[in-house]
Coordinates of C-alpha atoms and ligand atoms in Angstrom, one line a residue:
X1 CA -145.2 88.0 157.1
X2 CA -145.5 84.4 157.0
X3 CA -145.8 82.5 160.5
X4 CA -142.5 81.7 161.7
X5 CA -142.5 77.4 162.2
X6 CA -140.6 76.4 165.3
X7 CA -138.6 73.3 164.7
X8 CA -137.7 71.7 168.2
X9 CA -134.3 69.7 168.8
X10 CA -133.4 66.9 170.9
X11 CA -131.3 64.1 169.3
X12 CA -131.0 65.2 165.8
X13 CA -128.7 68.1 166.2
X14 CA -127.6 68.7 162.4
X15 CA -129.4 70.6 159.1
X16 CA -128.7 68.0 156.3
X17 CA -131.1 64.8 156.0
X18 CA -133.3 66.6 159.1
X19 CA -136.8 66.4 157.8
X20 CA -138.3 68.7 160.6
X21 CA -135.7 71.4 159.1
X22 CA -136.8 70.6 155.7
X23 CA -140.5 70.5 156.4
X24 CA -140.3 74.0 158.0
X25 CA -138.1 75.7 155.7
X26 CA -140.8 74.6 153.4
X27 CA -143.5 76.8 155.1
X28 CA -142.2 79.8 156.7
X29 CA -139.5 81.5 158.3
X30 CA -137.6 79.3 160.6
X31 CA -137.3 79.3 164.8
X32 CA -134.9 76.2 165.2
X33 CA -135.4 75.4 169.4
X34 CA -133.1 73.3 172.0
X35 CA -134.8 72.7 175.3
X36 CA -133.0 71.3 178.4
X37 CA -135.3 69.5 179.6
X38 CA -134.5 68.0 183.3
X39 CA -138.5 68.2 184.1
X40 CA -140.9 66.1 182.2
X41 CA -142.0 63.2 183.7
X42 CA -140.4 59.9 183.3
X43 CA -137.3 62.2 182.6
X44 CA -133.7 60.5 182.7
X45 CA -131.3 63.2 183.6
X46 CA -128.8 63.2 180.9
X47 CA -125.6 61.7 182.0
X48 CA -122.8 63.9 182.8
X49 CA -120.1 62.5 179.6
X50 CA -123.4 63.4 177.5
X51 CA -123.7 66.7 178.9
X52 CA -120.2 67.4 177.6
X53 CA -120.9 66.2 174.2
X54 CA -124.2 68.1 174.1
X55 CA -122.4 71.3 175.0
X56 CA -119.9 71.2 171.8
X57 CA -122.6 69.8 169.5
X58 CA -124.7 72.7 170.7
X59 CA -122.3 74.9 169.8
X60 CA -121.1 73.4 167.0
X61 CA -125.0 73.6 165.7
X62 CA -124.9 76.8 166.6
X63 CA -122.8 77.8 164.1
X64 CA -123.5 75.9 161.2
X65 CA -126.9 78.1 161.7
X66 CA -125.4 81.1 162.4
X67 CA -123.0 80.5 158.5
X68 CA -127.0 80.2 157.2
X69 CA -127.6 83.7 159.2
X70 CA -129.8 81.8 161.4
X71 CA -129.5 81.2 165.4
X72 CA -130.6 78.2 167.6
X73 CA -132.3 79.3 170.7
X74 CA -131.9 77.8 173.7
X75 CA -134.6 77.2 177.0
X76 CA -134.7 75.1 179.5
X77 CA -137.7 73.4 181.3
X78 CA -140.4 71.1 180.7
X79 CA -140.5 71.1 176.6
X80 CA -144.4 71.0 176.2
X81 CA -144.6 74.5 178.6
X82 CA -141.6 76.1 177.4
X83 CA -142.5 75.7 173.8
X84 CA -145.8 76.8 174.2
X85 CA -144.8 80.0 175.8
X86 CA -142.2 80.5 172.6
X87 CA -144.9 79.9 170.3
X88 CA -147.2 82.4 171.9
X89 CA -144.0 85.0 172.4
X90 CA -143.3 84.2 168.6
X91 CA -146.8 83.8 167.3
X92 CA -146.0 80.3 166.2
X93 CA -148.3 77.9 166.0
X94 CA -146.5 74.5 164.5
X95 CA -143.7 72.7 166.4
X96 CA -141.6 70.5 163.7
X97 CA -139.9 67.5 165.2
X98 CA -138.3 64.2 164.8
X99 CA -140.2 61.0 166.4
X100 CA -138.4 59.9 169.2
X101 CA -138.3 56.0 170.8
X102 CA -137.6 57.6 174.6
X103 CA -140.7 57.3 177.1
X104 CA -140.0 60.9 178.5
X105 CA -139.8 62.3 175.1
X106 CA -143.3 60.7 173.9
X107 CA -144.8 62.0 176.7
X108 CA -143.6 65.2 175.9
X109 CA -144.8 64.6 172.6
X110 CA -148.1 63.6 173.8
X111 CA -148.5 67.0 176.0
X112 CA -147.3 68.9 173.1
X113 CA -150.0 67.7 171.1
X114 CA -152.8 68.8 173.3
X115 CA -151.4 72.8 173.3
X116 CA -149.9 73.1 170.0
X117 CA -150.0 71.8 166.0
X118 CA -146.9 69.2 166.2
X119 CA -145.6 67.9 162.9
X120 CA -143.8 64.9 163.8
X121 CA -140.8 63.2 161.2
X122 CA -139.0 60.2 161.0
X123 CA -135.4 60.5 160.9
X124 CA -133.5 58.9 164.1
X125 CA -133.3 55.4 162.4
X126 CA -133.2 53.9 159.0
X127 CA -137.1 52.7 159.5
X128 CA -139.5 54.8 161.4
X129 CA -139.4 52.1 164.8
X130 CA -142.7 50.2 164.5
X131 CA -143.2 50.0 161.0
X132 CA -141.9 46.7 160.0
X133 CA -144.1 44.2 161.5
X134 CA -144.3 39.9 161.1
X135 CA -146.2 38.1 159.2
X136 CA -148.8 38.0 162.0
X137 CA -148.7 41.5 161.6
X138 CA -147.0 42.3 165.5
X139 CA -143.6 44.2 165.9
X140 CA -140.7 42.4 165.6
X141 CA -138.8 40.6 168.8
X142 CA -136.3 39.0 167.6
X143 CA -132.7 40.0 165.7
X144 CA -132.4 38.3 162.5
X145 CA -136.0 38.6 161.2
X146 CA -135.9 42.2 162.1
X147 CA -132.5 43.0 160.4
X148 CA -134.0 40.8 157.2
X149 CA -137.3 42.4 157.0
X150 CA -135.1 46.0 157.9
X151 CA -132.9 45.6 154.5
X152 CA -135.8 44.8 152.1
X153 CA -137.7 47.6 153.4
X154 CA -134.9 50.4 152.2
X155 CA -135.1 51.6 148.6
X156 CA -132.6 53.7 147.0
X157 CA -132.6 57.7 148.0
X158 CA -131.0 60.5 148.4
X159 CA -130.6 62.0 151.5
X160 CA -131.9 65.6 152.2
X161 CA -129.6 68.5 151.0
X162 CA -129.4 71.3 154.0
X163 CA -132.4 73.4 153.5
X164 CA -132.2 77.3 152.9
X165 CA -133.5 79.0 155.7
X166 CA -135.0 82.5 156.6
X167 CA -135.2 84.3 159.8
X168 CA -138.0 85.2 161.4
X169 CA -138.9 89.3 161.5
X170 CA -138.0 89.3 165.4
X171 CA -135.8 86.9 166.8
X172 CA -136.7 85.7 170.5
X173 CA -134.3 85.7 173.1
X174 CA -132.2 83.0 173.9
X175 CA -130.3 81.1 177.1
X176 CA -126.4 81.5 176.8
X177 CA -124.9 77.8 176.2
X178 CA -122.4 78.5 178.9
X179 CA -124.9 79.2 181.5
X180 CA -126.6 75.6 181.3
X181 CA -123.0 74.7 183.0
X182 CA -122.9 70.7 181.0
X183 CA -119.1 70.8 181.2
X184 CA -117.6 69.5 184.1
X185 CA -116.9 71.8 187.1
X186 CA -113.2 71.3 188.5
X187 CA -112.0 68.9 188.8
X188 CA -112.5 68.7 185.1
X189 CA -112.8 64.5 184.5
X190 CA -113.4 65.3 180.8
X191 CA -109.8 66.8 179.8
X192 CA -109.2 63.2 177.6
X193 CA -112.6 63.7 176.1
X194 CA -111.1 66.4 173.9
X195 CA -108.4 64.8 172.5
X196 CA -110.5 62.1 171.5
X197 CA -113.6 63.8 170.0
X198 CA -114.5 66.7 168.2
X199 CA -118.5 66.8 168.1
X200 CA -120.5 67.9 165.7
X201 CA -121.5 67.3 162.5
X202 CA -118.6 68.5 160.5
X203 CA -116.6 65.8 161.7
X204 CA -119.6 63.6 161.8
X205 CA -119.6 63.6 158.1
X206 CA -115.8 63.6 157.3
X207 CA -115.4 60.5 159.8
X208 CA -118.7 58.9 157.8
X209 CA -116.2 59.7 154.8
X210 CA -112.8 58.1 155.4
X211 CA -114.4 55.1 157.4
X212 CA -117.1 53.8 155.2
X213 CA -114.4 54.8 152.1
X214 CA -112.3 51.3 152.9
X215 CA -114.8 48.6 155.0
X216 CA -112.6 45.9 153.8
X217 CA -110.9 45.0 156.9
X218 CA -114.4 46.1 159.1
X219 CA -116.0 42.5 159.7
X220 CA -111.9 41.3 161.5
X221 CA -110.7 44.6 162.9
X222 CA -113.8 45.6 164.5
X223 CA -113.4 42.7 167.5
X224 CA -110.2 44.0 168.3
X225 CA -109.8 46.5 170.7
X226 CA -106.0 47.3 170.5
X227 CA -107.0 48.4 166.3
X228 CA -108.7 51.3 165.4
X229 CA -111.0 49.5 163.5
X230 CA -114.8 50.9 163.7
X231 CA -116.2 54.0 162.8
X232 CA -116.0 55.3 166.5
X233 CA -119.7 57.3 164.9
X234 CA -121.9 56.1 168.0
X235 CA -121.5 59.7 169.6
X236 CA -122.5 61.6 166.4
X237 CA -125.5 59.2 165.7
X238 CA -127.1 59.3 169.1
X239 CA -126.5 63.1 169.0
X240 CA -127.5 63.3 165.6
X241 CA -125.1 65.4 164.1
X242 CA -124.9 62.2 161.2
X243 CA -128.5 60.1 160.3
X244 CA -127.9 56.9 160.1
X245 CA -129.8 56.8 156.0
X246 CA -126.9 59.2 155.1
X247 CA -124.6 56.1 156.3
X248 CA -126.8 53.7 155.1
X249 CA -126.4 55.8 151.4
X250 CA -122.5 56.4 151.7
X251 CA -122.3 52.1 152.0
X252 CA -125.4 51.4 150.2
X253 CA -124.2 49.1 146.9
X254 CA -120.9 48.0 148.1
X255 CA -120.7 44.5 148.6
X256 CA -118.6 42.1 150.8
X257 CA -118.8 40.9 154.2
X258 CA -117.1 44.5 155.5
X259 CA -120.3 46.5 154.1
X260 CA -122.9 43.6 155.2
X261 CA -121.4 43.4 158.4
X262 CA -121.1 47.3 159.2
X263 CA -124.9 47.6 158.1
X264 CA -125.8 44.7 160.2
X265 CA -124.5 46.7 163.2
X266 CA -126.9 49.7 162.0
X267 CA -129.7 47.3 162.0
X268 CA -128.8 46.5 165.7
X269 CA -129.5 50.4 166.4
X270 CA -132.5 50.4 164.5
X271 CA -133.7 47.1 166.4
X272 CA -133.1 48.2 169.4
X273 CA -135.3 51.2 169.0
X274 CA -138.2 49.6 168.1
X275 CA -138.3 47.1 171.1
X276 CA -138.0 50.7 173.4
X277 CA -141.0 51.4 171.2
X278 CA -142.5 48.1 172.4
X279 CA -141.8 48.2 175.8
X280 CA -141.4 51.6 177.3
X281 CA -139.2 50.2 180.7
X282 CA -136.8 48.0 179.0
X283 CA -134.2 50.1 179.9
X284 CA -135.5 49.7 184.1
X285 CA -136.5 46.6 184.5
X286 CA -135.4 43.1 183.2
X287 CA -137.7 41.6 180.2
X288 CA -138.2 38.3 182.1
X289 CA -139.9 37.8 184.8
X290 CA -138.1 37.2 188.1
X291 CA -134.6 38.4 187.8
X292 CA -134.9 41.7 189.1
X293 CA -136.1 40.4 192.7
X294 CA -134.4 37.0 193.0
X295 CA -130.8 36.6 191.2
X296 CA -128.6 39.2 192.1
X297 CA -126.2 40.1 195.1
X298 CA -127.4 43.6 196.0
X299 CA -124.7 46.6 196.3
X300 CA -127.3 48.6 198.8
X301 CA -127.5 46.1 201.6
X302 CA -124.2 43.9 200.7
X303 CA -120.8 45.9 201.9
X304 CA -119.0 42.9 199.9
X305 CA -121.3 43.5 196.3
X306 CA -120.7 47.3 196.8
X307 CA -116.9 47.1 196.9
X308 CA -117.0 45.5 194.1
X309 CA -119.2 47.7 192.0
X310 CA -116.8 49.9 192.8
X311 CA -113.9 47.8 191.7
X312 CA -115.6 47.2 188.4
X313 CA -116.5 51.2 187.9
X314 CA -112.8 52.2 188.6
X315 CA -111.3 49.4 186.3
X316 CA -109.7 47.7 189.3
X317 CA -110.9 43.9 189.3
X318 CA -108.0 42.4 188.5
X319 CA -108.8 41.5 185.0
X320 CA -106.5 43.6 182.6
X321 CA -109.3 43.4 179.6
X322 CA -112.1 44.3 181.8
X323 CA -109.8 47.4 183.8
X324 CA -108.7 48.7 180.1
X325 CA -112.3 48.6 179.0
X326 CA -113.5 50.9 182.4
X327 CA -110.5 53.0 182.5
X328 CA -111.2 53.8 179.0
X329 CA -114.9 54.8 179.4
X330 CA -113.3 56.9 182.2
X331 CA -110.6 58.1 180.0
X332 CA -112.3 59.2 177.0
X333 CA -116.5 58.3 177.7
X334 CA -116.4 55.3 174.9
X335 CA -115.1 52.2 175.3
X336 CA -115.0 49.4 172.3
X337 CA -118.1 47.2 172.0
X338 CA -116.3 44.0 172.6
X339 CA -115.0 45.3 175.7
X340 CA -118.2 46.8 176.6
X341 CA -119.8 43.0 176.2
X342 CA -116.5 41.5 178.6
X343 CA -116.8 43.7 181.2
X344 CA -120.8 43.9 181.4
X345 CA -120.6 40.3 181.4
X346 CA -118.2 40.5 184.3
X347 CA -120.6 42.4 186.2
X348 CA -123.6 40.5 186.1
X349 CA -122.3 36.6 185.8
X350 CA -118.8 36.5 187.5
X351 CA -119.8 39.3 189.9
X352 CA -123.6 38.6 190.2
X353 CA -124.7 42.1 189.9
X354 CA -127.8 43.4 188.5
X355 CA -127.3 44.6 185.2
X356 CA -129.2 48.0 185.8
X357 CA -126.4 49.2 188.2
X358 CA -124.3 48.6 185.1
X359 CA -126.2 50.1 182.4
X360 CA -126.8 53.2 185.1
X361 CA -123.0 53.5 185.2
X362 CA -122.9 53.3 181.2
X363 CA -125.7 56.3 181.0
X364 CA -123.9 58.7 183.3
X365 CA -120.1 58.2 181.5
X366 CA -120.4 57.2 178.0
X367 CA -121.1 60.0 175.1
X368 CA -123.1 57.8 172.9
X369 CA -125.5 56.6 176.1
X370 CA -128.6 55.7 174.1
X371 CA -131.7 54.9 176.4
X372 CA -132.9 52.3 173.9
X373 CA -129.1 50.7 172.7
X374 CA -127.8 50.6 176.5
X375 CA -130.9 48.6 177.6
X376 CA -130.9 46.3 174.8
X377 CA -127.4 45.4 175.3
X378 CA -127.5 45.0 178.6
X379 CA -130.1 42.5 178.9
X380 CA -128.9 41.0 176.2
X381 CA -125.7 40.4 177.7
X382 CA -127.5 39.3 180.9
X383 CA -129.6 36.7 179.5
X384 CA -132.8 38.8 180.7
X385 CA -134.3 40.3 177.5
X386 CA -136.5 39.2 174.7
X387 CA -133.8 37.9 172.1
X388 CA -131.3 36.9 174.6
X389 CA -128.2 35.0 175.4
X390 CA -129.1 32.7 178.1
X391 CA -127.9 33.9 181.2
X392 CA -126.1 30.2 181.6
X393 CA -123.8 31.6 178.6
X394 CA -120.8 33.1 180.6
X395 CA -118.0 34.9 178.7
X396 CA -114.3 33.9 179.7
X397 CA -112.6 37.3 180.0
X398 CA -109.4 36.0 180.3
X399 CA -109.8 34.0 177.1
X400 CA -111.4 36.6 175.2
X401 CA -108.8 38.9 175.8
X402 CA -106.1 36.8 174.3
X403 CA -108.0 35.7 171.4
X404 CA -109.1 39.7 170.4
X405 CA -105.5 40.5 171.0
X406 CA -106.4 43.0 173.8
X407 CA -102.4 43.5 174.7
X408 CA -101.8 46.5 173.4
X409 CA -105.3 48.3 174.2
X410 CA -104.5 47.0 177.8
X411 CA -100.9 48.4 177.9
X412 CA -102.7 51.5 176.9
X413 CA -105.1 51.9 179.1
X414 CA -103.5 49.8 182.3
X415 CA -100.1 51.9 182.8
X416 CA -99.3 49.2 186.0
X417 CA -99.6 46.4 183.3
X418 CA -97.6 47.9 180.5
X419 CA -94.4 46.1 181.5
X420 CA -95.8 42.8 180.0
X421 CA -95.9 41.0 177.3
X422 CA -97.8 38.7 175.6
X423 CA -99.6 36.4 176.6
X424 CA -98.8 37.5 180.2
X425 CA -100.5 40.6 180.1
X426 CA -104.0 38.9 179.8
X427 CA -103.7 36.6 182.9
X428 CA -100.8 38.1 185.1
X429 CA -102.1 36.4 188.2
X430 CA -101.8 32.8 186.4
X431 CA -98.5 33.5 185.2
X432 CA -97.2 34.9 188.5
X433 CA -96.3 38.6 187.3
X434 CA -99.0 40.8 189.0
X435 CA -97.1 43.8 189.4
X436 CA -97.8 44.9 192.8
X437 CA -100.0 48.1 192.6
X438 CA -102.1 46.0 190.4
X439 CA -105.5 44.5 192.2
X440 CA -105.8 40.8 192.7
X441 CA -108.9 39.2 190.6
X442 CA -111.8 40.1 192.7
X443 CA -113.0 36.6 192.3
X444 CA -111.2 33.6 190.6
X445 CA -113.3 32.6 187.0
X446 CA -114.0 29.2 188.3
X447 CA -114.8 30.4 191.3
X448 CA -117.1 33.9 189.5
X449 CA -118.7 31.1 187.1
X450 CA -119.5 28.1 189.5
X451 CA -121.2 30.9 191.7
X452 CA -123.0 32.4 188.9
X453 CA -124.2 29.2 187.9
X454 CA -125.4 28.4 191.5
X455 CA -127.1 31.6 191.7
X456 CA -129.1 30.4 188.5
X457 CA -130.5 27.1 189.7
X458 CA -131.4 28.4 193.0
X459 CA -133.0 30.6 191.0
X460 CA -134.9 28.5 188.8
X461 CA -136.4 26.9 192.0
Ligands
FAD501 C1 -123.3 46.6 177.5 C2 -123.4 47.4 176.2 C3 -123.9 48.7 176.3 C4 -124.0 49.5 175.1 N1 -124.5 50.8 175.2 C5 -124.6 51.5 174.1 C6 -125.1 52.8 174.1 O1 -125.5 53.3 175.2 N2 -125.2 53.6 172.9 C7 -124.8 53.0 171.8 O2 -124.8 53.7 170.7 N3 -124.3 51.8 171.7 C8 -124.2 51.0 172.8 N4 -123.7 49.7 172.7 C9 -123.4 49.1 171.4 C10 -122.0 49.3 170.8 O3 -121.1 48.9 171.8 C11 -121.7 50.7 170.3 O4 -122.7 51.2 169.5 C12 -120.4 50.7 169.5 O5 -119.3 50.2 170.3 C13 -120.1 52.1 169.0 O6 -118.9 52.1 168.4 P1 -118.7 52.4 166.8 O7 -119.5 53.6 166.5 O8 -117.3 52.5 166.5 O9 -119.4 51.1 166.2 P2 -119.4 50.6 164.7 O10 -118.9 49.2 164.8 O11 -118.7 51.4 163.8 O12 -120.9 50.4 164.3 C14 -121.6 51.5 163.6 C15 -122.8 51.9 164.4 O13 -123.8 50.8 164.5 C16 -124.4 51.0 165.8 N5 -124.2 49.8 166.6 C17 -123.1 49.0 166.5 N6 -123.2 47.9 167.4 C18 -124.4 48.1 168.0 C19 -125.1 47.4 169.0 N7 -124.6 46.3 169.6 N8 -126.3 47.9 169.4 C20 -126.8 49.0 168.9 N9 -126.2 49.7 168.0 C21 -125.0 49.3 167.5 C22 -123.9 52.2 166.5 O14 -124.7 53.3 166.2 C23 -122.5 52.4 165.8 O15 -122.1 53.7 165.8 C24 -123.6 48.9 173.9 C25 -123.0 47.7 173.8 C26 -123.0 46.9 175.0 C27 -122.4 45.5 174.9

């Protein structure tokens, strides 16, 4: 019989548009391989809101082989050993994958190579991160360039069909899903998770359908939090369930500022993947030099910075927009990318924390935690990365929230709050309506900014 080709799985959990799946079924009978992998070096733990998606996609996965009458096999360990033992149990000897941006998984990659034939594919972004390069022929740093350069590059195609697959003559054994334990143990934090999501790629591609079917309204609705007004896909994409090409072909044509605007934001993804390509640590330590020892107040040997890292994880600072946005992370392990700039800007300018506490927070509780997006919008928020705000740029949560209309998402999301009414609910403290189980501001905007800015010059020296 043919030799069985192993196709290994990480962030690309789905059969249509999967070119390791393709290239495989191409060649021989199909071993399709997920490995938890807590142990290579560099590793970042999976956080625990991703754990629970990973579970359901798994599963989900699972049976979209098992309708082909295929399986999916599950180990855990270090991925280089434990797919070299399955290739040697299955007498394998080529490992399909998709190239991946994380430092841990190119290391992988990298032992993989020296023990077995590894095919690597592109298929995580629209490019393959790294290809597009400047004029002087060096990877792109900054945004617009990148997102210009990003849209000339894509011709027209047609995304892969799912590939018929056959089974190998023995199939080897497998890890049970439920004995990896990724759902929460009681008390079970993730019981508004399900009402929210449904993972996998079935709804990946039905949500792709009815969103990217009207994008009008996208460019207006999608800064306001209190609207359902973006694709809510970030989960699926980082999982994999969807590619983002197979996006990029259900909007590709359409024209308008909704379309342009929503393939802007998949540039962003793309972006940020090739500057975690560039510069393996961007998601540990600040791009510019400096910040990381000298700016911030320090939650491990300041009782006063710890309390209110605290505040700020359990949405209880005192500023409705930036408690709706934490309590909804909480709540449901998203929260709305607007949001998600007001309250990381909170953090790091009116609360002088490090931004790497925050994107920490981030990885463990939001589903779509993405090594490479998380970094770049953290330090891009805190004025520390390569194509940056400055960090003298300071958002105005109270401000913000009334302009995006938060009042409704905050009424949501803030029961204490949901007396109020507009324009109350945004500043309660100004108007003289804090209800009382509702915090006081930890810190007066001034008061956050002047400090902020303090911090900065003292800084500069
Ligand atoms: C501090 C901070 C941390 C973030 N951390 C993550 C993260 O860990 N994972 C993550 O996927 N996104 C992250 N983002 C980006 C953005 O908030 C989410 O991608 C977006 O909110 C997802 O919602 P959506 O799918 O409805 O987006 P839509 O508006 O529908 O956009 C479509 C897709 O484009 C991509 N996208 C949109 N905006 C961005 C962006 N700014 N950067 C990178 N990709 C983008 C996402 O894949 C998204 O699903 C972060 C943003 C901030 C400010």
């Amino acid at each position: 019989m043919t030799e069985p080709q192993i196709v290994w799985l990480r962030r690309d959990l789905r059969l249509a548009d999967q070119p390791a799946f393709a290239a495989a079924a191409a060649l021989g009978p199909v071993i399709p391989v997920y490995v938890l992998d807590d142990e290579t070096p560099k590793h970042r733990r999976m956080g625990a809101a991703s754990r629970w998606w990973l579970h359901h996609s798994l599963a989900s996965l699972s049976a979209d082989l098992a309708a082909q009458g295929s399986r999916l096999i599950l180990r855990r360990g270090r991925a280089a050993d434990v797919l070299n033992a399955l290739a040697a149990e299955t007498c394998a000897s080529t490992v399909h994958a998709l190239r991946h941006v994380e430092p841990w998984w190119r290391l992988a990659e990298k032992d993989l190579t020296n023990l077995l034939d590894l095919s690597l594919h592109d298929g995580l972004y629209l490019q393959p991160p790294g290809l597009l390069t400047t004029g002087g022929g060096t990877p792109y740093k900054i945004f617009t360039p990148f997102k210009n350069a990003l849209f000339a590059s894509i011709d027209q195609f047609d995304p892969l069909p799912v590939p018929e697959l056959t089974s190998p003559a023995n199939w080897p054994a497998s890890d049970s899903l439920d004995s990896w334990q990724l759902l929460p143990t009681p008390p079970d934090w993730a019981t508004g998770f399900g009402a929210v999501w449904t993972p996998g790629s079935a709804t990946a591609l039905a949500r792709m359908a009815e969103f990217c079917d009207d994008l009008g309204p996208y460019r207006q609705d999608r800064e306001q939090p209190s609207i359902d007004g973006t694709s809510r896909l970030s989960p699926h994409l980082h999982f994999g369930e969807v590619s983002p090409r197979q996006l990029w072909h259900s909007v590709d044509g359409m024209v308008g500022e909704g379309p342009s605007c929503f393939r802007a934001e998949l540039a962003w993804r793309d972006y940020a993947a090739g500057l975690v390509q560039q510069f393996s640590d961007y998601g540990a330590r600040s791009y510019r030099d400096g910040y990381d020892e000298r700016l911030w107040r320090d939650p491990a040997t300041d009782d006063h910075a710890a309390t209110d890292l605290a505040a700020w994880q359990q949405g209880r600072t005192g500023y409705p927009i930036v408690d709706a946005g934490m309590r909804q992370l909480w709540k449901t392990g998203w929260m709305h990318n607007r949001v998600r700039m007001i309250a990381a800007s909170f953090l790091v300018k009116h609360l002088l924390i490090d931004w790497r506490h925050g994107e920490e927070w981030f990885w463990d509780t939001l589903v779509d935690a993405d090594y490479a997006s998380n970094a770049t919008n953290w330090q891009w928020v805190a004025g520390t990365g390569i194509d940056s705000n400055m960090f003298v740029r300071i958002m105005a949560p109270l401000s913000q929230s009334e302009k995006f209309n938060a009042g409704a998402y905050i009424r949501h999301f803030v029961p204490e709050l949901a007396g109020l009414d507009d324009p109350y609910i945004h500043d309660p403290e100004h108007f003289g309506c804090r209800p009382p189980g509702y915090p006081k501001p930890l810190i007066g905007h001034r008061e956050g900014r002047e400090r902020a800015l303090a911090a900065y010059r003292l800084f500069r020296g």
